Short mmCIF file of C-alpha atoms in Angstrom, two decimals:
data_model
loop_
_atom_site.label_atom_id
_atom_site.label_comp_id
_atom_site.label_asym_id
_atom_site.label_seq_id
_atom_site.Cartn_x
_atom_site.Cartn_y
_atom_site.Cartn_z
CA MET X 1 5.99 -6.31 12.60
CA ALA X 2 5.11 -5.86 8.97
CA HIS X 3 2.87 -7.14 6.20
CA ARG X 4 3.05 -7.15 2.41
CA LYS X 5 0.15 -4.69 2.07
CA VAL X 6 -0.60 -1.33 3.64
CA CYS X 7 -3.96 0.32 4.24
CA LEU X 8 -5.04 3.60 2.66
CA ALA X 9 -7.81 5.91 3.84
CA VAL X 10 -9.64 7.26 0.78
CA GLY X 11 -12.12 10.15 0.67
CA ARG X 12 -12.35 13.12 3.05
CA THR X 13 -15.96 12.18 3.81
CA SER X 14 -17.48 8.70 3.69
CA THR X 15 -13.90 7.53 4.14
CA ARG X 16 -13.18 3.96 3.00
CA ILE X 17 -10.28 1.65 3.69
CA TYR X 18 -8.36 0.21 0.74
CA ARG X 19 -5.62 -2.40 0.78
CA PHE X 20 -2.63 -1.49 -1.38
CA ASP X 21 0.02 -3.92 -2.66
CA PRO X 22 3.25 -1.95 -3.29
CA ILE X 23 4.61 -4.60 -5.68
CA ASP X 24 2.01 -4.46 -8.46
CA GLY X 25 -0.15 -1.52 -7.39
CA ASP X 26 -3.17 -3.75 -6.75
CA THR X 27 -5.63 -1.60 -4.75
CA ARG X 28 -8.98 -2.89 -3.47
CA VAL X 29 -11.64 -1.44 -1.22
CA VAL X 30 -12.20 -3.41 1.99
CA ASP X 31 -15.88 -4.18 1.47
CA ASN X 32 -16.63 -5.40 4.98
CA VAL X 33 -15.60 -2.08 6.59
CA ALA X 34 -18.40 0.47 6.24
CA PRO X 35 -17.66 4.04 5.08
CA TYR X 36 -17.31 6.62 7.87
CA GLU X 37 -19.47 9.58 6.88
CA SER X 38 -17.65 12.25 8.92
CA GLY X 39 -14.25 11.24 7.52
CA TYR X 40 -10.99 10.53 9.33
CA THR X 41 -7.26 10.99 8.79
CA ALA X 42 -4.04 10.80 10.85
CA MET X 43 -4.04 6.99 10.77
CA GLY X 44 -1.68 4.50 12.40
CA THR X 45 -1.47 0.73 12.94
CA GLN X 46 -1.40 -1.27 16.15
CA TYR X 47 0.05 -4.73 15.51
CA ARG X 48 -1.46 -7.72 17.29
CA GLY X 49 0.89 -10.54 16.25
CA ASP X 50 2.08 -12.14 13.04
CA ASP X 51 -1.09 -14.21 12.62
CA LYS X 52 -3.48 -11.25 12.96
CA GLU X 53 -4.17 -8.22 10.82
CA PRO X 54 -3.31 -5.01 12.72
CA LEU X 55 -5.87 -2.59 14.05
CA LEU X 56 -6.12 0.79 12.32
CA LEU X 57 -6.42 3.88 14.52
CA ALA X 58 -7.36 7.32 13.21
CA VAL X 59 -8.91 10.58 14.40
CA SER X 60 -12.00 12.54 13.40
CA ARG X 61 -12.60 15.82 15.25
CA ASN X 62 -12.17 14.88 18.95
CA LYS X 63 -12.77 11.17 18.41
CA LEU X 64 -10.51 8.16 18.08
CA ILE X 65 -11.67 5.81 15.32
CA THR X 66 -10.66 2.15 15.69
CA ILE X 67 -11.01 0.01 12.56
CA ASP X 68 -10.73 -3.76 12.79
CA VAL X 69 -10.30 -4.71 9.14
CA ALA X 70 -10.47 -8.44 9.78
CA ALA X 71 -13.72 -8.23 11.78
CA GLY X 72 -15.20 -5.44 9.65
CA THR X 73 -15.94 -3.24 12.66
CA LEU X 74 -15.51 0.49 13.11
CA LYS X 75 -15.70 2.04 16.59
CA GLU X 76 -15.55 5.69 17.69
CA GLN X 77 -14.56 7.04 21.09
CA ALA X 78 -14.42 10.62 22.37
CA ILE X 79 -10.90 11.37 23.65
CA ASP X 80 -10.42 13.40 26.81
CA GLY X 81 -8.24 16.45 26.11
CA LEU X 82 -8.19 16.13 22.30
CA ALA X 83 -8.88 19.27 20.28
CA ASN X 84 -11.45 19.30 17.48
CA GLY X 85 -9.03 19.09 14.55
CA PRO X 86 -8.71 19.19 11.56
CA TRP X 87 -6.07 16.44 11.48
CA PHE X 88 -3.49 15.56 8.85
CA ASP X 89 -0.45 13.50 9.95
CA GLY X 90 -0.60 10.43 12.15
CA ASP X 91 1.33 7.33 13.16
CA MET X 92 1.52 4.95 16.08
CA ASP X 93 4.69 5.25 18.14
CA PRO X 94 7.07 2.26 17.95
CA ASP X 95 5.72 0.65 21.13
CA GLY X 96 2.14 0.73 19.81
CA LYS X 97 0.69 2.64 22.77
CA ASN X 98 0.23 6.20 21.49
CA LEU X 99 -1.19 7.60 18.26
CA PHE X 100 0.71 10.80 17.50
CA VAL X 101 -1.37 13.28 15.45
CA VAL X 102 -0.74 16.71 13.93
CA SER X 103 -3.09 19.53 12.97
CA ASN X 104 -2.55 23.08 11.63
CA PRO X 105 0.86 24.84 11.79
CA ASP X 106 0.24 26.75 15.05
CA THR X 107 -2.02 24.16 16.73
CA PRO X 108 -0.45 21.77 19.26
CA SER X 109 0.07 18.19 18.20
CA TYR X 110 -1.25 15.45 20.46
CA ALA X 111 -0.13 12.06 21.75
CA ILE X 112 -3.24 9.91 22.24
CA ASP X 113 -2.96 7.11 24.76
CA VAL X 114 -5.26 4.69 22.99
CA ALA X 115 -5.75 2.44 26.04
CA ALA X 116 -6.58 5.28 28.46
CA GLY X 117 -8.53 7.36 25.94
CA THR X 118 -6.66 10.56 26.82
CA ALA X 119 -4.64 13.06 24.78
CA THR X 120 -1.57 15.05 25.82
CA PRO X 121 -0.61 18.23 23.88
CA ARG X 122 2.85 18.39 22.31
CA SER X 123 4.75 20.91 20.20
CA THR X 124 3.31 22.78 17.21
CA PRO X 125 4.24 21.31 13.83
CA GLY X 126 5.35 24.33 11.78
CA GLY X 127 4.13 25.45 8.38
CA GLY X 128 3.74 23.62 5.10
CA ARG X 129 1.61 21.03 3.33
CA TRP X 130 2.77 17.74 4.82
CA ASP X 131 -0.07 15.32 5.42
CA ASP X 132 1.45 12.13 6.80
CA PHE X 133 4.59 10.89 8.52
CA ALA X 134 6.07 7.51 9.42
CA TYR X 135 8.56 6.21 11.97
CA HIS X 136 11.81 4.88 10.51
CA PRO X 137 12.18 1.22 11.63
CA LYS X 138 15.90 1.60 12.38
CA ASP X 139 16.48 5.08 13.84
CA GLY X 140 12.96 5.62 15.25
CA ARG X 141 12.65 9.12 13.80
CA LEU X 142 9.59 10.56 12.04
CA TYR X 143 9.91 11.42 8.35
CA SER X 144 7.51 13.33 6.11
CA VAL X 145 7.40 15.04 2.71
CA GLU X 146 6.41 18.64 1.91
CA GLY X 147 3.78 18.43 -0.83
CA ASP X 148 4.44 21.84 -2.40
CA ASN X 149 8.14 21.36 -3.13
CA GLY X 150 9.04 17.75 -2.28
CA ASP X 151 11.38 18.57 0.62
CA LEU X 152 12.24 15.63 2.88
CA LEU X 153 11.27 16.56 6.44
CA LEU X 154 12.32 15.35 9.87
CA VAL X 155 9.62 15.71 12.51
CA ASP X 156 10.89 15.96 16.11
CA PRO X 157 8.02 15.91 18.67
CA GLY X 158 10.31 17.50 21.26
CA ARG X 159 11.27 20.47 19.09
CA GLN X 160 9.34 23.74 18.69
CA PRO X 161 8.30 23.82 15.89
CA MET X 162 8.72 20.15 15.08
CA LYS X 163 9.54 20.41 11.37
CA THR X 164 13.13 20.44 10.04
CA VAL X 165 14.04 20.30 6.34
CA LEU X 166 16.57 17.50 5.86
CA LYS X 167 17.04 18.02 2.12
CA GLN X 168 15.23 20.16 -0.42
CA GLY X 169 13.48 18.86 -3.56
CA VAL X 170 13.98 15.16 -2.86
CA PHE X 171 10.51 14.32 -4.21
CA PRO X 172 8.58 15.86 -7.13
CA PRO X 173 5.80 18.25 -6.03
CA ALA X 174 2.66 16.35 -5.03
CA GLN X 175 -0.40 16.22 -7.26
CA ALA X 176 -4.02 16.60 -6.21
CA SER X 177 -6.74 14.15 -7.17
CA ALA X 178 -9.79 15.13 -9.25
CA ALA X 179 -11.92 15.29 -6.09
CA ALA X 180 -13.21 18.75 -5.15
CA GLY X 181 -10.90 20.47 -2.67
CA SER X 182 -8.16 17.85 -2.93
CA ARG X 183 -4.83 18.87 -1.39
CA LYS X 184 -1.54 18.67 -3.27
CA ALA X 185 0.01 16.59 -0.54
CA TYR X 186 1.90 13.38 0.14
CA ALA X 187 -1.03 11.91 2.00
CA ALA X 188 0.26 8.41 2.82
CA THR X 189 3.79 7.49 3.86
CA PHE X 190 5.21 4.18 5.07
CA PHE X 191 8.48 2.23 5.45
CA ASP X 192 9.60 -1.30 4.89
CA GLN X 193 11.53 -3.04 7.65
CA ASP X 194 14.90 -2.19 6.06
CA GLY X 195 14.26 1.57 5.94
CA ASN X 196 13.02 2.10 2.39
CA PHE X 197 10.57 5.02 2.44
CA TYR X 198 7.43 5.22 0.29
CA ALA X 199 5.23 8.29 -0.21
CA VAL X 200 1.86 8.34 -2.00
CA ASP X 201 0.38 11.68 -3.04
CA SER X 202 -3.32 12.61 -3.03
CA ALA X 203 -3.69 11.57 -6.68
CA GLY X 204 -2.15 8.13 -6.07
CA TYR X 205 1.36 8.52 -7.53
CA VAL X 206 3.93 6.54 -5.53
CA ASN X 207 7.57 7.50 -4.93
CA HIS X 208 10.32 5.46 -3.29
CA LEU X 209 13.35 6.79 -1.40
CA ASP X 210 16.21 4.68 -0.05
CA LEU X 211 16.68 5.70 3.60
CA THR X 212 18.60 2.56 4.56
CA THR X 213 21.78 4.70 4.70
CA THR X 214 22.54 8.23 5.86
CA GLU X 215 23.15 9.45 2.29
CA ILE X 216 19.99 11.01 0.83
CA HIS X 217 19.44 10.86 -2.93
CA HIS X 218 16.38 11.78 -5.01
CA SER X 219 13.25 9.67 -4.89
CA GLN X 220 12.15 7.49 -7.80
CA ARG X 221 8.57 7.35 -9.04
CA ILE X 222 7.35 3.77 -9.35
CA GLY X 223 6.20 2.75 -12.81
CA ARG X 224 4.01 4.93 -15.00
CA GLY X 225 0.75 4.16 -13.25
CA ARG X 226 -0.79 5.16 -9.94
CA VAL X 227 -2.84 3.74 -7.11
CA SER X 228 -6.27 3.01 -8.56
CA VAL X 229 -9.03 4.71 -6.54
CA GLY X 230 -10.75 6.51 -9.42
CA ASP X 231 -11.15 10.25 -8.91
CA LEU X 232 -11.23 9.92 -5.12
CA GLU X 233 -8.59 11.49 -2.90
CA ILE X 234 -6.13 9.46 -0.84
CA VAL X 235 -6.15 11.18 2.55
CA ASN X 236 -3.90 8.97 4.71
CA GLY X 237 -2.19 5.63 5.02
CA ALA X 238 -0.77 3.28 7.64
CA GLY X 239 1.35 0.18 7.89
CA ARG X 240 4.84 -1.17 7.47
CA ILE X 241 5.76 -3.67 4.80
CA THR X 242 8.25 -6.48 4.52
CA PRO X 243 11.03 -5.65 2.01
CA LEU X 244 9.88 -6.18 -1.56
CA PRO X 245 11.30 -9.39 -3.08
CA VAL X 246 10.97 -8.03 -6.63
CA ALA X 247 11.02 -4.60 -8.25
CA PRO X 248 7.62 -2.84 -8.13
CA SER X 249 5.81 -1.65 -11.25
CA TYR X 250 2.31 -0.23 -11.82
CA ASP X 251 2.51 0.05 -15.63
CA GLU X 252 -0.49 -2.21 -16.20
CA ILE X 253 -1.15 -3.92 -19.55
CA VAL X 254 -4.10 -5.91 -20.86
CA VAL X 255 -4.45 -9.53 -19.76
CA THR X 256 -7.35 -11.96 -20.31
CA LYS X 257 -7.92 -15.45 -18.95
CA LYS X 258 -9.26 -18.68 -20.46
CA PHE X 259 -10.02 -21.57 -18.14
CA LYS X 260 -8.79 -24.83 -19.67
CA GLY X 261 -9.74 -27.38 -17.04
CA THR X 262 -9.07 -28.92 -13.64
CA TRP X 263 -7.97 -32.27 -12.26
CA GLU X 264 -7.42 -33.86 -8.90
CA ASN X 265 -4.02 -33.69 -7.25
CA SER X 266 -2.80 -36.40 -4.88
CA GLU X 267 0.13 -34.74 -3.09
CA PRO X 268 -0.89 -32.37 -1.69
CA ARG X 269 -4.51 -33.48 -1.84
CA GLY X 270 -6.49 -30.90 -3.82
CA ARG X 271 -6.97 -29.61 -7.34
CA VAL X 272 -4.82 -28.32 -10.18
CA TYR X 273 -6.35 -25.58 -12.35
CA SER X 274 -5.11 -24.78 -15.84
CA PHE X 275 -5.46 -21.34 -17.47
CA ASP X 276 -4.25 -19.62 -20.59
CA LEU X 277 -3.42 -16.05 -19.60
CA THR X 278 -3.09 -13.91 -22.72
CA LEU X 279 -0.95 -10.77 -22.51
CA THR X 280 -1.49 -7.93 -24.99
CA ALA X 281 1.11 -5.20 -25.43
CA VAL X 282 -1.43 -2.42 -24.81
CA SER X 283 -1.68 -0.22 -21.72
CA LYS X 284 -4.81 -1.11 -19.77
CA ASP X 285 -5.93 2.43 -18.92
CA GLY X 286 -4.86 4.48 -21.92
CA GLY X 287 -5.15 1.81 -24.58
CA THR X 288 -1.72 2.75 -25.96
CA ALA X 289 0.09 0.02 -27.87
CA GLU X 290 3.73 -0.25 -26.84
CA ASP X 291 6.40 -2.97 -26.94
CA VAL X 292 6.76 -5.21 -23.89
CA ARG X 293 10.06 -6.94 -23.15
CA GLU X 294 9.64 -7.91 -19.52
CA PHE X 295 6.40 -8.41 -17.61
CA ARG X 296 4.84 -9.68 -14.41
CA LEU X 297 1.59 -11.56 -13.83
CA SER X 298 0.02 -11.49 -10.37
CA PHE X 299 -3.11 -12.93 -8.78
CA ASP X 300 -4.45 -14.17 -5.44
CA LEU X 301 -3.13 -17.49 -4.16
CA PRO X 302 -4.21 -19.22 -0.92
CA THR X 303 -1.66 -19.12 1.89
CA VAL X 304 -2.18 -22.82 2.74
CA LYS X 305 0.86 -25.12 2.58
CA GLY X 306 1.34 -26.62 -0.88
CA ALA X 307 -0.47 -23.92 -2.85
CA LYS X 308 1.60 -22.93 -5.87
CA ALA X 309 1.61 -21.48 -9.37
CA GLU X 310 3.72 -22.76 -12.27
CA ALA X 311 4.47 -21.57 -15.80
CA SER X 312 7.39 -21.79 -18.19
CA GLY X 313 9.71 -18.84 -18.72
CA VAL X 314 8.84 -17.09 -15.43
CA ASP X 315 10.16 -16.83 -11.89
CA VAL X 316 7.46 -17.42 -9.30
CA ILE X 317 7.26 -15.84 -5.85
CA ALA X 318 4.27 -16.52 -3.59
CA GLN X 319 3.87 -14.36 -0.48
CA ASP X 320 1.05 -13.10 1.72
CA GLY X 321 -1.79 -14.41 -0.42
CA LYS X 322 -0.42 -13.36 -3.83
CA ALA X 323 1.56 -15.05 -6.60
CA TYR X 324 3.97 -12.98 -8.72
CA LEU X 325 5.15 -14.51 -12.00
CA SER X 326 7.99 -12.44 -13.49
CA SER X 327 9.38 -13.07 -16.97
CA VAL X 328 12.91 -14.41 -17.25
CA GLY X 329 15.02 -12.31 -19.60
CA ASP X 330 13.83 -10.51 -22.71
CA GLN X 331 10.49 -11.96 -23.90
CA PHE X 332 9.77 -9.42 -26.62
CA LEU X 333 6.11 -8.75 -27.41
CA ALA X 334 5.58 -6.20 -30.18
CA ALA X 335 3.18 -3.30 -29.62
CA GLY X 336 -0.45 -4.39 -30.01
CA THR X 337 0.30 -8.11 -30.31
CA SER X 338 -0.67 -10.89 -27.89
CA ARG X 339 0.70 -14.14 -26.54
CA PRO X 340 -0.77 -16.82 -24.25
CA ILE X 341 1.00 -18.23 -21.21
CA THR X 342 -0.24 -21.47 -19.70
CA VAL X 343 -0.37 -21.31 -15.92
CA LEU X 344 -1.04 -24.21 -13.55
CA ILE X 345 -2.37 -23.39 -10.08
CA THR X 346 -2.34 -26.03 -7.34
CA VAL X 347 -4.79 -25.47 -4.47
CA PRO X 348 -4.75 -28.00 -1.59
CA GLY X 349 -7.98 -28.80 0.22
CA ASP X 350 -11.08 -30.94 0.41
CA LEU X 351 -12.19 -31.77 -3.13
CA ALA X 352 -15.83 -31.43 -2.12
CA HIS X 353 -15.29 -27.81 -1.16
CA LEU X 354 -12.88 -26.62 -3.85
CA PRO X 355 -14.52 -24.87 -6.85
CA GLN X 356 -14.55 -26.43 -10.30
CA GLU X 357 -12.95 -23.21 -11.62
CA TYR X 358 -10.45 -21.24 -9.58
CA PRO X 359 -11.66 -17.59 -9.47
CA LEU X 360 -8.20 -16.07 -10.15
CA ASP X 361 -9.07 -12.91 -8.22
CA GLY X 362 -6.71 -9.95 -8.50
CA LEU X 363 -5.39 -10.95 -11.92
CA ARG X 364 -3.26 -8.21 -13.45
CA ALA X 365 -0.25 -7.87 -15.72
CA THR X 366 2.36 -5.13 -15.58
CA ARG X 367 5.12 -4.05 -17.93
CA LEU X 368 8.49 -4.12 -16.18
CA PRO X 369 11.34 -1.72 -16.95
CA SER X 370 13.77 -3.34 -19.38
CA HIS X 371 17.32 -3.82 -18.20
#
């Protein structure tokens, strides 16, 4: 199973869960899940069906931490036979029964039976600075990235040590965050269902590698931005995503909104909301003015049947609670200049319960690479 977003564990202590959208880089803290003061890493997902958000499972010292993101609960359980850590890599095995976790180079790894609450020692991992791994959806093998030199690693739980270098220098060396003691590591790795591999370093830079075939090329860094968690350190990640329907980009530019009005809609029954979304050819973080030729707007959209977004000159894709409006062709916007785009958003529902102004949560605009 897979979802559009993955979950990131952020902060070595008082660890928080963030949802990360690989298409536009949208990253938000999950407010209803409390921080875990002791910190946890080595995280995996246990899927519970297409209509439910998966459970997150992680380890902290000799405890298994179970995070139900939907319910906002966080539970800890001492695991019989589990060493006291520290822990780095983690992922659930393909059948969703065991969380496989790795510690220091000469310390045994462990397979944690999450139902029984017991841990079985496995092989030692081998040296290096690799802080997460993920199971390939097609060949079932574990892949990781060496943070110091960007080597692509194969991790074989039955081998002693487990680490094998598949190809050297596939990724750029990882960067540390501004947090004290941050590791220069690829702290969060995940796949899509086709076998595309994504690796996020401690500072939040994201790289993509095509592992849908046996031929291994060099990874590509996505956009010119990074996952937005401030100066905090990304310490782990978990999840598998559906293949991206559009090219990702995190090169965020300035966008403002102006609500123009709303009116009732008959089919489907609900409301239509009108906005002017004004793009400015200025980078959001650095304030640098630069030409924009292609762009994408994105914002939250209800998943109910009939919800939609419309605008001229854009292609619209709505998936998993988000709308992505990508420009069609070259729509040149000179550095520092602005232009409005009128967007209509249809939201079905009971008129008495729909707001007079749609909140347009998650609104962002990104510059796309020109073709």
